[in-house]
mmCIF file of C-alpha atoms and ligand atoms in Angstrom:
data_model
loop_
_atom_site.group_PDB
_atom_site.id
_atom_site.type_symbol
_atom_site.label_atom_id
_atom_site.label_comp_id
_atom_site.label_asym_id
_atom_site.label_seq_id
_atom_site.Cartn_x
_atom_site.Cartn_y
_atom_site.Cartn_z
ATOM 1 C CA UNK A 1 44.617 62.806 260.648
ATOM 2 C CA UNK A 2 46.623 59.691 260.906
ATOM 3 C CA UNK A 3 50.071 58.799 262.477
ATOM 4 C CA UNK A 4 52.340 56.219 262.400
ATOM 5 C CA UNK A 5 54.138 54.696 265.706
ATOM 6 C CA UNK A 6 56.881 52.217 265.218
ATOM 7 C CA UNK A 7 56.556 49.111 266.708
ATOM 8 C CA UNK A 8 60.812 48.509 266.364
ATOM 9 C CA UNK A 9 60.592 48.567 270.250
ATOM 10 C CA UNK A 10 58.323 47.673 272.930
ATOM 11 C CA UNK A 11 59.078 50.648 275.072
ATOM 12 C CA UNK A 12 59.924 53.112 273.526
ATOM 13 C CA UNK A 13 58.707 54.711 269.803
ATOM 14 C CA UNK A 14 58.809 57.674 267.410
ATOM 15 C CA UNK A 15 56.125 59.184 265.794
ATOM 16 C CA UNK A 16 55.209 60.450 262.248
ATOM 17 C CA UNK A 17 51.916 61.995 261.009
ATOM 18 C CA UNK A 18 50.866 60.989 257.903
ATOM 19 C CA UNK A 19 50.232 63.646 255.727
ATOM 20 C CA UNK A 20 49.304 61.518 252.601
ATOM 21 C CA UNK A 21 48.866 58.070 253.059
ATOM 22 C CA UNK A 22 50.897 56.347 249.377
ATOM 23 C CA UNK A 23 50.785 52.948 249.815
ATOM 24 C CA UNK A 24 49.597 50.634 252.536
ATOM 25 C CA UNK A 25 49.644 46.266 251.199
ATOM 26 C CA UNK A 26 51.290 43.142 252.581
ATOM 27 C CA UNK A 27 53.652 41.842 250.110
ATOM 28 C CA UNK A 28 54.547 38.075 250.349
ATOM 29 C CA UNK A 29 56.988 39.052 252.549
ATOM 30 C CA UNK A 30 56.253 41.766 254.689
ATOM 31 C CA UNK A 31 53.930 44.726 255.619
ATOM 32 C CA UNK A 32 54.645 47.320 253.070
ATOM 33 C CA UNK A 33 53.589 51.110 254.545
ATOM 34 C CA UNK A 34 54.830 54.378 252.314
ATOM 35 C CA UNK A 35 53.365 57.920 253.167
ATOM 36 C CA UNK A 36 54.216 61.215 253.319
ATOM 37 C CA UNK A 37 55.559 63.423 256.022
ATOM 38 C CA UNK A 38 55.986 67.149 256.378
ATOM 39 C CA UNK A 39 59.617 67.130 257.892
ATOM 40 C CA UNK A 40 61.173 63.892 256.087
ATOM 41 C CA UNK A 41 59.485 63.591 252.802
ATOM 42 C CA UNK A 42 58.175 59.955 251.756
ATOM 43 C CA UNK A 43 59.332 57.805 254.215
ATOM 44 C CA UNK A 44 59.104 53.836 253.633
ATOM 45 C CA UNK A 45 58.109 51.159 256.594
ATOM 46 C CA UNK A 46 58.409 47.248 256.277
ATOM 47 C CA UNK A 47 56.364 45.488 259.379
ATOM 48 C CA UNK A 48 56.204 48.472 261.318
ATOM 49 C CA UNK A 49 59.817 49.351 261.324
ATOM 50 C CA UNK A 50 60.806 52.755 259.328
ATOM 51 C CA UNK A 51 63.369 51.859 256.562
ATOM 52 C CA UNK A 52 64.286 54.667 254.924
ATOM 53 C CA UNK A 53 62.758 58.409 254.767
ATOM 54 C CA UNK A 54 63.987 61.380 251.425
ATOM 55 C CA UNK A 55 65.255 63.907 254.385
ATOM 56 C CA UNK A 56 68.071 61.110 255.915
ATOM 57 C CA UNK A 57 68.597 58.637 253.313
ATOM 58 C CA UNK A 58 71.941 59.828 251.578
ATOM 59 C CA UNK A 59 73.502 59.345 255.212
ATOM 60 C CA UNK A 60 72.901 56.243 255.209
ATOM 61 C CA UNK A 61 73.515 55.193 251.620
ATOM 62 C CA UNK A 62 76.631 56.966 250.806
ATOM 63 C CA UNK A 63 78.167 55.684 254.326
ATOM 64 C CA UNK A 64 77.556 52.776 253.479
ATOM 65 C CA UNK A 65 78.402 52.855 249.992
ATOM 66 C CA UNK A 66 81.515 55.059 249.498
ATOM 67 C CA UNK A 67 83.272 54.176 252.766
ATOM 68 C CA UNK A 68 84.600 50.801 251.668
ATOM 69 C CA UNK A 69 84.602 51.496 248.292
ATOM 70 C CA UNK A 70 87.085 54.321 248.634
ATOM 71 C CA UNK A 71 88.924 52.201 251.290
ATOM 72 C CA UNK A 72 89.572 49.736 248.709
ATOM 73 C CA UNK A 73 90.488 51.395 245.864
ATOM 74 C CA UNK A 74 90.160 48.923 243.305
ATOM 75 C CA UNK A 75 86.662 47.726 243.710
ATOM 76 C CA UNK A 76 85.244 46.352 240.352
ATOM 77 C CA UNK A 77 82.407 43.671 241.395
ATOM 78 C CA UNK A 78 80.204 44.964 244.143
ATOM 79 C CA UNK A 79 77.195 43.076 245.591
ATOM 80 C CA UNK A 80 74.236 44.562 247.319
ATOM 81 C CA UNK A 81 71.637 42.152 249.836
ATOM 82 C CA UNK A 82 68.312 43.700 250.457
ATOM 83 C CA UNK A 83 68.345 47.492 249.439
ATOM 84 C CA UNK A 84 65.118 47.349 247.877
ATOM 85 C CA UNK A 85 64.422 51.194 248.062
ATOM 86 C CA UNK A 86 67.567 51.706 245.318
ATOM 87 C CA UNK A 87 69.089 54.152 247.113
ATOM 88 C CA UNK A 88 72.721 52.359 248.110
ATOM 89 C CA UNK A 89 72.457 51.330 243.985
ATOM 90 C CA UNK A 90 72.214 55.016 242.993
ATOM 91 C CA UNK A 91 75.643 55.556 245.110
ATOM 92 C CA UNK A 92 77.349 52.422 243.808
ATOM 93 C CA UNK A 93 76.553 53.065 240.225
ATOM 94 C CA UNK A 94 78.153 56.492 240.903
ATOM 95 C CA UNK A 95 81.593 54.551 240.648
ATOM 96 C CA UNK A 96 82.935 54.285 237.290
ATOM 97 C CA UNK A 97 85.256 51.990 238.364
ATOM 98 C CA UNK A 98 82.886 48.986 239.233
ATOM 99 C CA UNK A 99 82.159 47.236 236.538
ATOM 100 C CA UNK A 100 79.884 44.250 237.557
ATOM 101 C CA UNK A 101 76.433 44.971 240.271
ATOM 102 C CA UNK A 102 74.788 42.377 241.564
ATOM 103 C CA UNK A 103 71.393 42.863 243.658
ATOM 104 C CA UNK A 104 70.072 39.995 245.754
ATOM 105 C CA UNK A 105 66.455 41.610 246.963
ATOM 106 C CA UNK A 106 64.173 39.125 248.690
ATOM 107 C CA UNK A 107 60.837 41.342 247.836
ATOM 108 C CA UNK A 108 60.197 42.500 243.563
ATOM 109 C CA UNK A 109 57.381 44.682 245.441
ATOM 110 C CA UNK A 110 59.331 46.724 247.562
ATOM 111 C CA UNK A 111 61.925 47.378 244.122
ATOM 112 C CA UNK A 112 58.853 48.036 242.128
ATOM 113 C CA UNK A 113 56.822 50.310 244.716
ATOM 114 C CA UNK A 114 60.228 52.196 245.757
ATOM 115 C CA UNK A 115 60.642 52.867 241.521
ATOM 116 C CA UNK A 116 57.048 54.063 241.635
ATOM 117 C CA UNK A 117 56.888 56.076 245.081
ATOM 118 C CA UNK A 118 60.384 56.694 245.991
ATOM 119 C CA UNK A 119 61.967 57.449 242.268
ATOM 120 C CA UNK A 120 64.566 60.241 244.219
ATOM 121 C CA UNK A 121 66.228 57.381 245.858
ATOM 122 C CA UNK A 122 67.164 55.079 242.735
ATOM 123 C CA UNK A 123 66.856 58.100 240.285
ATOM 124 C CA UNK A 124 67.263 55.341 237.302
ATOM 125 C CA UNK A 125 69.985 53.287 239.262
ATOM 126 C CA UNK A 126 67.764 49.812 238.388
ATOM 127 C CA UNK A 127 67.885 50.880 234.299
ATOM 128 C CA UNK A 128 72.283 50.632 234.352
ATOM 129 C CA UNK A 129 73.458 48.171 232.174
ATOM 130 C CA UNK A 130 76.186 46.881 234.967
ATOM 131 C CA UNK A 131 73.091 45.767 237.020
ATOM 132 C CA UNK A 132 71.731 42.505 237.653
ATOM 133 C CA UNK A 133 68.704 42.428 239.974
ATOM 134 C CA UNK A 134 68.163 38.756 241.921
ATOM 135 C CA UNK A 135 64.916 38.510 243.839
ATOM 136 C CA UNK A 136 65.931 36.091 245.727
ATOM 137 C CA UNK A 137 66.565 35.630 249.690
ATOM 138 C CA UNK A 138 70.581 36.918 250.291
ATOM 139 C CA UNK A 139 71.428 34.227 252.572
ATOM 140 C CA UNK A 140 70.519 31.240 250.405
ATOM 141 C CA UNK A 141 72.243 33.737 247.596
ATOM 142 C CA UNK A 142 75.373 33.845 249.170
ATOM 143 C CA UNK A 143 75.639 30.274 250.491
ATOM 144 C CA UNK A 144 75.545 29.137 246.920
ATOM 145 C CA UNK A 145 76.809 31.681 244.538
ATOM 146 C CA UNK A 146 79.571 30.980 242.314
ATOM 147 C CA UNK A 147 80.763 34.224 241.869
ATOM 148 C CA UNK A 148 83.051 36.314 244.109
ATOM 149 C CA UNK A 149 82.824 40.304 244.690
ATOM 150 C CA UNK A 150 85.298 42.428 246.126
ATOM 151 C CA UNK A 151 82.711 44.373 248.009
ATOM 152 C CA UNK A 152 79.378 43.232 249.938
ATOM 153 C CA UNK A 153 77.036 45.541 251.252
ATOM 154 C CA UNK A 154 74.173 44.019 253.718
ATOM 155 C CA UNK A 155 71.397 46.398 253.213
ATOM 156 C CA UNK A 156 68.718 44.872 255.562
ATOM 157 C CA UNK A 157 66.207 45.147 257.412
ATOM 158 C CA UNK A 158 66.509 44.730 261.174
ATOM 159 C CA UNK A 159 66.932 41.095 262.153
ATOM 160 C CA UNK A 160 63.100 40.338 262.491
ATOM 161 C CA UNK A 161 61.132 38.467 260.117
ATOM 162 C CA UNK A 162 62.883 37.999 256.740
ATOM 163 C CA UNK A 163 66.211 40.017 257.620
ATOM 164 C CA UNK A 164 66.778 37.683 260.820
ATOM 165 C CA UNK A 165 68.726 35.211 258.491
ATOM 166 C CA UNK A 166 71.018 38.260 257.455
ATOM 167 C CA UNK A 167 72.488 38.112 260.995
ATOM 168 C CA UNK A 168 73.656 34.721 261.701
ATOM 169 C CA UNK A 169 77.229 33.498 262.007
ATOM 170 C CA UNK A 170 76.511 31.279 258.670
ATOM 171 C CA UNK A 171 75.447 34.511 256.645
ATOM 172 C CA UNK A 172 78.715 36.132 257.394
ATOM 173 C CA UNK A 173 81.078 33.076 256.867
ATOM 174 C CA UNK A 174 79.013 32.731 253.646
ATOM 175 C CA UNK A 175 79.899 36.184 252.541
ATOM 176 C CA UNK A 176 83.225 35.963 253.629
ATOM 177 C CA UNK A 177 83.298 32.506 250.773
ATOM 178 C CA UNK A 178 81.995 34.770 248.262
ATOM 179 C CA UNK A 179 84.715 37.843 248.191
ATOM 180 C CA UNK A 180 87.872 38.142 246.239
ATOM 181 C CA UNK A 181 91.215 38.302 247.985
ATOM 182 C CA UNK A 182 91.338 41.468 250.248
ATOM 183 C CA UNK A 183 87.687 42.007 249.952
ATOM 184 C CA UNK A 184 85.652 43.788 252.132
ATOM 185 C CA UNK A 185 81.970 42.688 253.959
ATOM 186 C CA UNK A 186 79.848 45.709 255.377
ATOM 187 C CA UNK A 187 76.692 45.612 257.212
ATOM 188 C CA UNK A 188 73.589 47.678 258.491
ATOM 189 C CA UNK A 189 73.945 47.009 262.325
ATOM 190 C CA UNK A 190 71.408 49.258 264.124
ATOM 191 C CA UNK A 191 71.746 51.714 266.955
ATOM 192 C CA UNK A 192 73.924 50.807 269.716
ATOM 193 C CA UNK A 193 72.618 53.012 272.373
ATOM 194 C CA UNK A 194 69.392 51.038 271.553
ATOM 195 C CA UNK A 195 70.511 47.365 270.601
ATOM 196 C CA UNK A 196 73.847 46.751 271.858
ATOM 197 C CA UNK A 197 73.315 42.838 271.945
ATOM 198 C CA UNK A 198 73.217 43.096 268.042
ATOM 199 C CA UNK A 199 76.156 44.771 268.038
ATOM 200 C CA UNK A 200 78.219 42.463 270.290
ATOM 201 C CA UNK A 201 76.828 39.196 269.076
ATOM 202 C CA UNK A 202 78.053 41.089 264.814
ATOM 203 C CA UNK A 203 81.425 41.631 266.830
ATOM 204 C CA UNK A 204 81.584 37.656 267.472
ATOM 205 C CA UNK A 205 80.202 36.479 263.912
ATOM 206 C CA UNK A 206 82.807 39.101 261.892
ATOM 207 C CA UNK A 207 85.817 38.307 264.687
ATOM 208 C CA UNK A 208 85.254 34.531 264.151
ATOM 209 C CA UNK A 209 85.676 34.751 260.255
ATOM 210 C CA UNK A 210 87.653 37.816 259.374
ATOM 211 C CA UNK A 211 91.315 38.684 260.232
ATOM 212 C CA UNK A 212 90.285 41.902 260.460
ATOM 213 C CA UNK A 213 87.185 43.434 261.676
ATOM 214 C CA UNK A 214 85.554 46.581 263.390
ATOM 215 C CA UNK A 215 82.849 48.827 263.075
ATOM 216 C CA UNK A 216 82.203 52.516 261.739
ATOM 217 C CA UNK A 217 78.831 54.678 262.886
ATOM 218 C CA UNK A 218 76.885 57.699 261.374
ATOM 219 C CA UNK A 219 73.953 59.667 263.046
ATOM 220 C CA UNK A 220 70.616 58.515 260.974
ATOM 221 C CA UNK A 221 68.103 60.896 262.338
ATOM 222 C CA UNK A 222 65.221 58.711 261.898
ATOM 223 C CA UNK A 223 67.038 55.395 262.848
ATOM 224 C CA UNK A 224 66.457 57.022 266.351
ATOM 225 C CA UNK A 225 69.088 56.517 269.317
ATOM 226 C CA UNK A 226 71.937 58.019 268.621
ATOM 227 C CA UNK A 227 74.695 56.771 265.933
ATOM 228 C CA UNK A 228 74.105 53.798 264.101
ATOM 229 C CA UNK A 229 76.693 50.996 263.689
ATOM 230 C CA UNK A 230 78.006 49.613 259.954
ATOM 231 C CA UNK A 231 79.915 46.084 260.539
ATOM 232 C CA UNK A 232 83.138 45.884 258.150
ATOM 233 C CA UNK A 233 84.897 42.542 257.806
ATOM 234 C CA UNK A 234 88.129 41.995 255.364
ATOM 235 C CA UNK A 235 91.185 40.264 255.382
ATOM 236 C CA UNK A 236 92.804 43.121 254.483
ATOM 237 C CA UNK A 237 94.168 45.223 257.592
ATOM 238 C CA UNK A 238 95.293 47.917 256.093
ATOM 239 C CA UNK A 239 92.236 48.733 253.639
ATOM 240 C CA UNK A 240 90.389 50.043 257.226
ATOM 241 C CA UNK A 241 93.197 52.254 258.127
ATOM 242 C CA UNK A 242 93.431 53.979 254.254
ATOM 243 C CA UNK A 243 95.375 57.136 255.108
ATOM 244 C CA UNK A 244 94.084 60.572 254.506
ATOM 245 C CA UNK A 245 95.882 61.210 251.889
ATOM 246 C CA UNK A 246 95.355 58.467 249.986
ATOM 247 C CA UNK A 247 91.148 58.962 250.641
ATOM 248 C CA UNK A 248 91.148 62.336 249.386
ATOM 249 C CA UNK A 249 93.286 61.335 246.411
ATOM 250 C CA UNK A 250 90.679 58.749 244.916
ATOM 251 C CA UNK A 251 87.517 61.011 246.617
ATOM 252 C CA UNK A 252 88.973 63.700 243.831
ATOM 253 C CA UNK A 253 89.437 61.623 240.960
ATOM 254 C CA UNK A 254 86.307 59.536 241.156
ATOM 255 C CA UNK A 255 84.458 63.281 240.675
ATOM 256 C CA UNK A 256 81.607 61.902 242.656
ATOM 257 C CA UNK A 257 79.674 64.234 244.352
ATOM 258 C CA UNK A 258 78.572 63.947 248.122
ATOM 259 C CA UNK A 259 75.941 65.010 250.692
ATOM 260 C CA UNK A 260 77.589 63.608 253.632
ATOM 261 C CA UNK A 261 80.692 61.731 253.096
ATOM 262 C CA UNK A 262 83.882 62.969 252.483
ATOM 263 C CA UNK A 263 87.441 61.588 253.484
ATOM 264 C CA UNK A 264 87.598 63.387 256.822
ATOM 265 C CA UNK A 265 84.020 62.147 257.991
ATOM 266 C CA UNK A 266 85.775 58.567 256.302
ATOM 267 C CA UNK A 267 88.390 58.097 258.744
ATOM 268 C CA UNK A 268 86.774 59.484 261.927
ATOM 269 C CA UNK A 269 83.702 57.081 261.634
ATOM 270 C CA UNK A 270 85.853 54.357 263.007
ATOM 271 C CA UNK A 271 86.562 55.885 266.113
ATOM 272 C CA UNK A 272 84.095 53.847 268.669
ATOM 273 C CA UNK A 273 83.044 55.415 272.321
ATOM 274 C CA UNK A 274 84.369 53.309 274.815
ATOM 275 C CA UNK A 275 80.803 51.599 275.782
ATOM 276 C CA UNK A 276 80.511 50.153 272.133
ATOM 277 C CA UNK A 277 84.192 49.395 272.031
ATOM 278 C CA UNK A 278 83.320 47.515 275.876
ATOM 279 C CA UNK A 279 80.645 45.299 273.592
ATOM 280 C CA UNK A 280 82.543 44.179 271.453
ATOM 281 C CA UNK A 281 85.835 43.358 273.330
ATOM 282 C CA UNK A 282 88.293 46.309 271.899
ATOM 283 C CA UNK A 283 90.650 48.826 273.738
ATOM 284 C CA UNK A 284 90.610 52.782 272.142
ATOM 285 C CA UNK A 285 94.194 52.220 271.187
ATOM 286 C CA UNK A 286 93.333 49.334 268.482
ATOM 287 C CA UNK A 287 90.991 51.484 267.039
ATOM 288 C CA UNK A 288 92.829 53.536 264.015
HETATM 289 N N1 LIG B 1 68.125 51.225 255.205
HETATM 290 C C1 LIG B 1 67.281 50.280 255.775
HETATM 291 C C2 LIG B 1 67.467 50.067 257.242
HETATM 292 O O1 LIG B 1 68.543 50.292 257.779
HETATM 293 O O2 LIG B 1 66.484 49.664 257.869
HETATM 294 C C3 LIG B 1 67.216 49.019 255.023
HETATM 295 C C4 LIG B 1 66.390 49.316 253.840
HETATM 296 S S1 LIG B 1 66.155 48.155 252.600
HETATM 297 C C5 LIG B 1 64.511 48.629 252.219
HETATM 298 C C6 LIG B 1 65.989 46.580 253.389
HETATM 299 C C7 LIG B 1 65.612 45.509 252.383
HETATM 300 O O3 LIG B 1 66.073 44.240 252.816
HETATM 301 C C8 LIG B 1 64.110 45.364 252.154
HETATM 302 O O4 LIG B 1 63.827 45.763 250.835
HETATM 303 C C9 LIG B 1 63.832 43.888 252.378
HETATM 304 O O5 LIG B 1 62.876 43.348 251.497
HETATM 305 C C10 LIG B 1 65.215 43.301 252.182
HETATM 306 N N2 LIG B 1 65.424 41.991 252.835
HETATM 307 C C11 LIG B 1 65.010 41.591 254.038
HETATM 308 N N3 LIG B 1 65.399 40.336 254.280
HETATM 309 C C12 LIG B 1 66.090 39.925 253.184
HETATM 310 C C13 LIG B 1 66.741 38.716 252.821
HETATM 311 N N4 LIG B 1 66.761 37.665 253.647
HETATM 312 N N5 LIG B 1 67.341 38.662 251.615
HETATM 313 C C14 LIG B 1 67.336 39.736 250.761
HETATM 314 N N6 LIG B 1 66.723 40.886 251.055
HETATM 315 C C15 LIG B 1 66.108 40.991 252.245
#
């Protein structure tokens, strides 16, 4: 029987036995692993490093997703970097609202294997007519793109091999060129408890180009270490601090349904414990 141990750190790993082994191939672009596991379902690894798994997914992707756009409010062009698997398209295309999707993937084989072996996390998300799929690398994307979004969503990988370029101080101010007026930047940003220099040297890349910046975490259970980070960067102060009210207002019109997020879950996953808010240079008080 085989296992898989991820290589994400030197020291210290997880473990998965692989119940049927789905795909194993290097794309152009990475080492491309997806299997089968009792407890999480199919579960999806690029170089050694476990992506995404059918058990924890919609934590992930609806965080990610619905948390800015319900901030927001009046989100209508939204565009996704990596996200190859589908799954943070299948919660943006839940929004009525947005109008325009834009998908900058560097890899067609990990869309087209994720379509074949992972259909529950797109579930027909790449077939919506407000979809445009770019296979493409995100930062050369964004440095150059003529249009402008009022949402971005970095959907990476961690920063080694081809997601490195996703967290550099030029990635972010090039995002920040590409959104509307009061538009907002979020970002996959790993485990603290586990890579706390990510986090911190994110703080200094968002702080240097956005008025406003912070961070928001969710518990992945197989992005192991605790809570994982999201980076948000906007302009627009107040779109972090949505009130209550106001969440559960749009959460009930938009009629979308949810696993995991709700408004409540919304404005508690910006409060930071004090060793993450030490990283990255903020006091408790700033927070909400
Ligand atoms: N949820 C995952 C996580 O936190 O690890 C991320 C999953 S998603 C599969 C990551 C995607 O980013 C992959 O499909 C990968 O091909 C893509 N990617 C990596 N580097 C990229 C780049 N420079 N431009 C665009 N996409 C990139």
């Amino acid at each position: 029987m085989n296992r898989f141990f991820e290589t994400l750190y030197d020291s210290y790993s997880q473990e998965f036995r692989i119940d049927e082994l789905l795909y194993e191939n290097k794309t152009g672009h990475q080492h491309l692993l997806i299997f089968h596991n009792a407890s999480f379902g199919r579960v999806m690894v690029l170089d050694g490093v476990v992506q995404t798994t059918e058990k924890d997914e919609f934590i992930y992707h609806e965080m990610l997703a619905h948390v800015p756009i319900f901030a927001h409010g009046e989100v209508g062009r939204v565009l996704i970097i990596g996200g190859g698997d589908g799954g943070m398209l299948r919660e943006v295309v839940k929004h009525d609202r947005i109008d325009r999707i834009t998908q900058v993937e560097i890899d067609q084989q990990v869309i087209d294997l994720s379509i074949k072996y992972l259909p529950k996390h797109s579930q027909g998300a790449f077939e919506d007519s407000r979809v445009n799929i770019v296979i493409d690398d995100g930062y050369r994307f964004v440095k150059t793109c003529e249009d402008t979004f009022d949402l971005i969503i970095s959907d990476s990988t961690d920063p080694i091999g081809p997601g490195e370029v996703l967290f550099t101080p030029d990635f972010y101010a090039a995002c920040k060129r590409c959104l509307n007026p009061g538009g907002i930047l979020v970002t996959q940003n790993g485990v603290p408890f586990m890579q706390l220099d990510e986090v911190k040297s994110t703080a200094g890349y968002l702080a240097a180009v956005f008025s406003d910046w912070h961070f928001y975490n969710a518990a992945v259970p197989t992005y192991v270490g605790g809570m994982m980070t999201f980076g948000w960067g906007s302009d627009q102060q107040m779109l972090r601090k949505t009130s209550l009210a106001t969440l559960v207002t749009r959460f009930q019109r938009s009629g979308i349904t949810t696993r995991y997020y709700n408004p409540e879950i919304h404005r508690a996953a910006f409060a930071l414990p004090q060793y993450v808010l030490a990283a990255i240079g903020k006091q408790s008080n700033e927070q909400l």
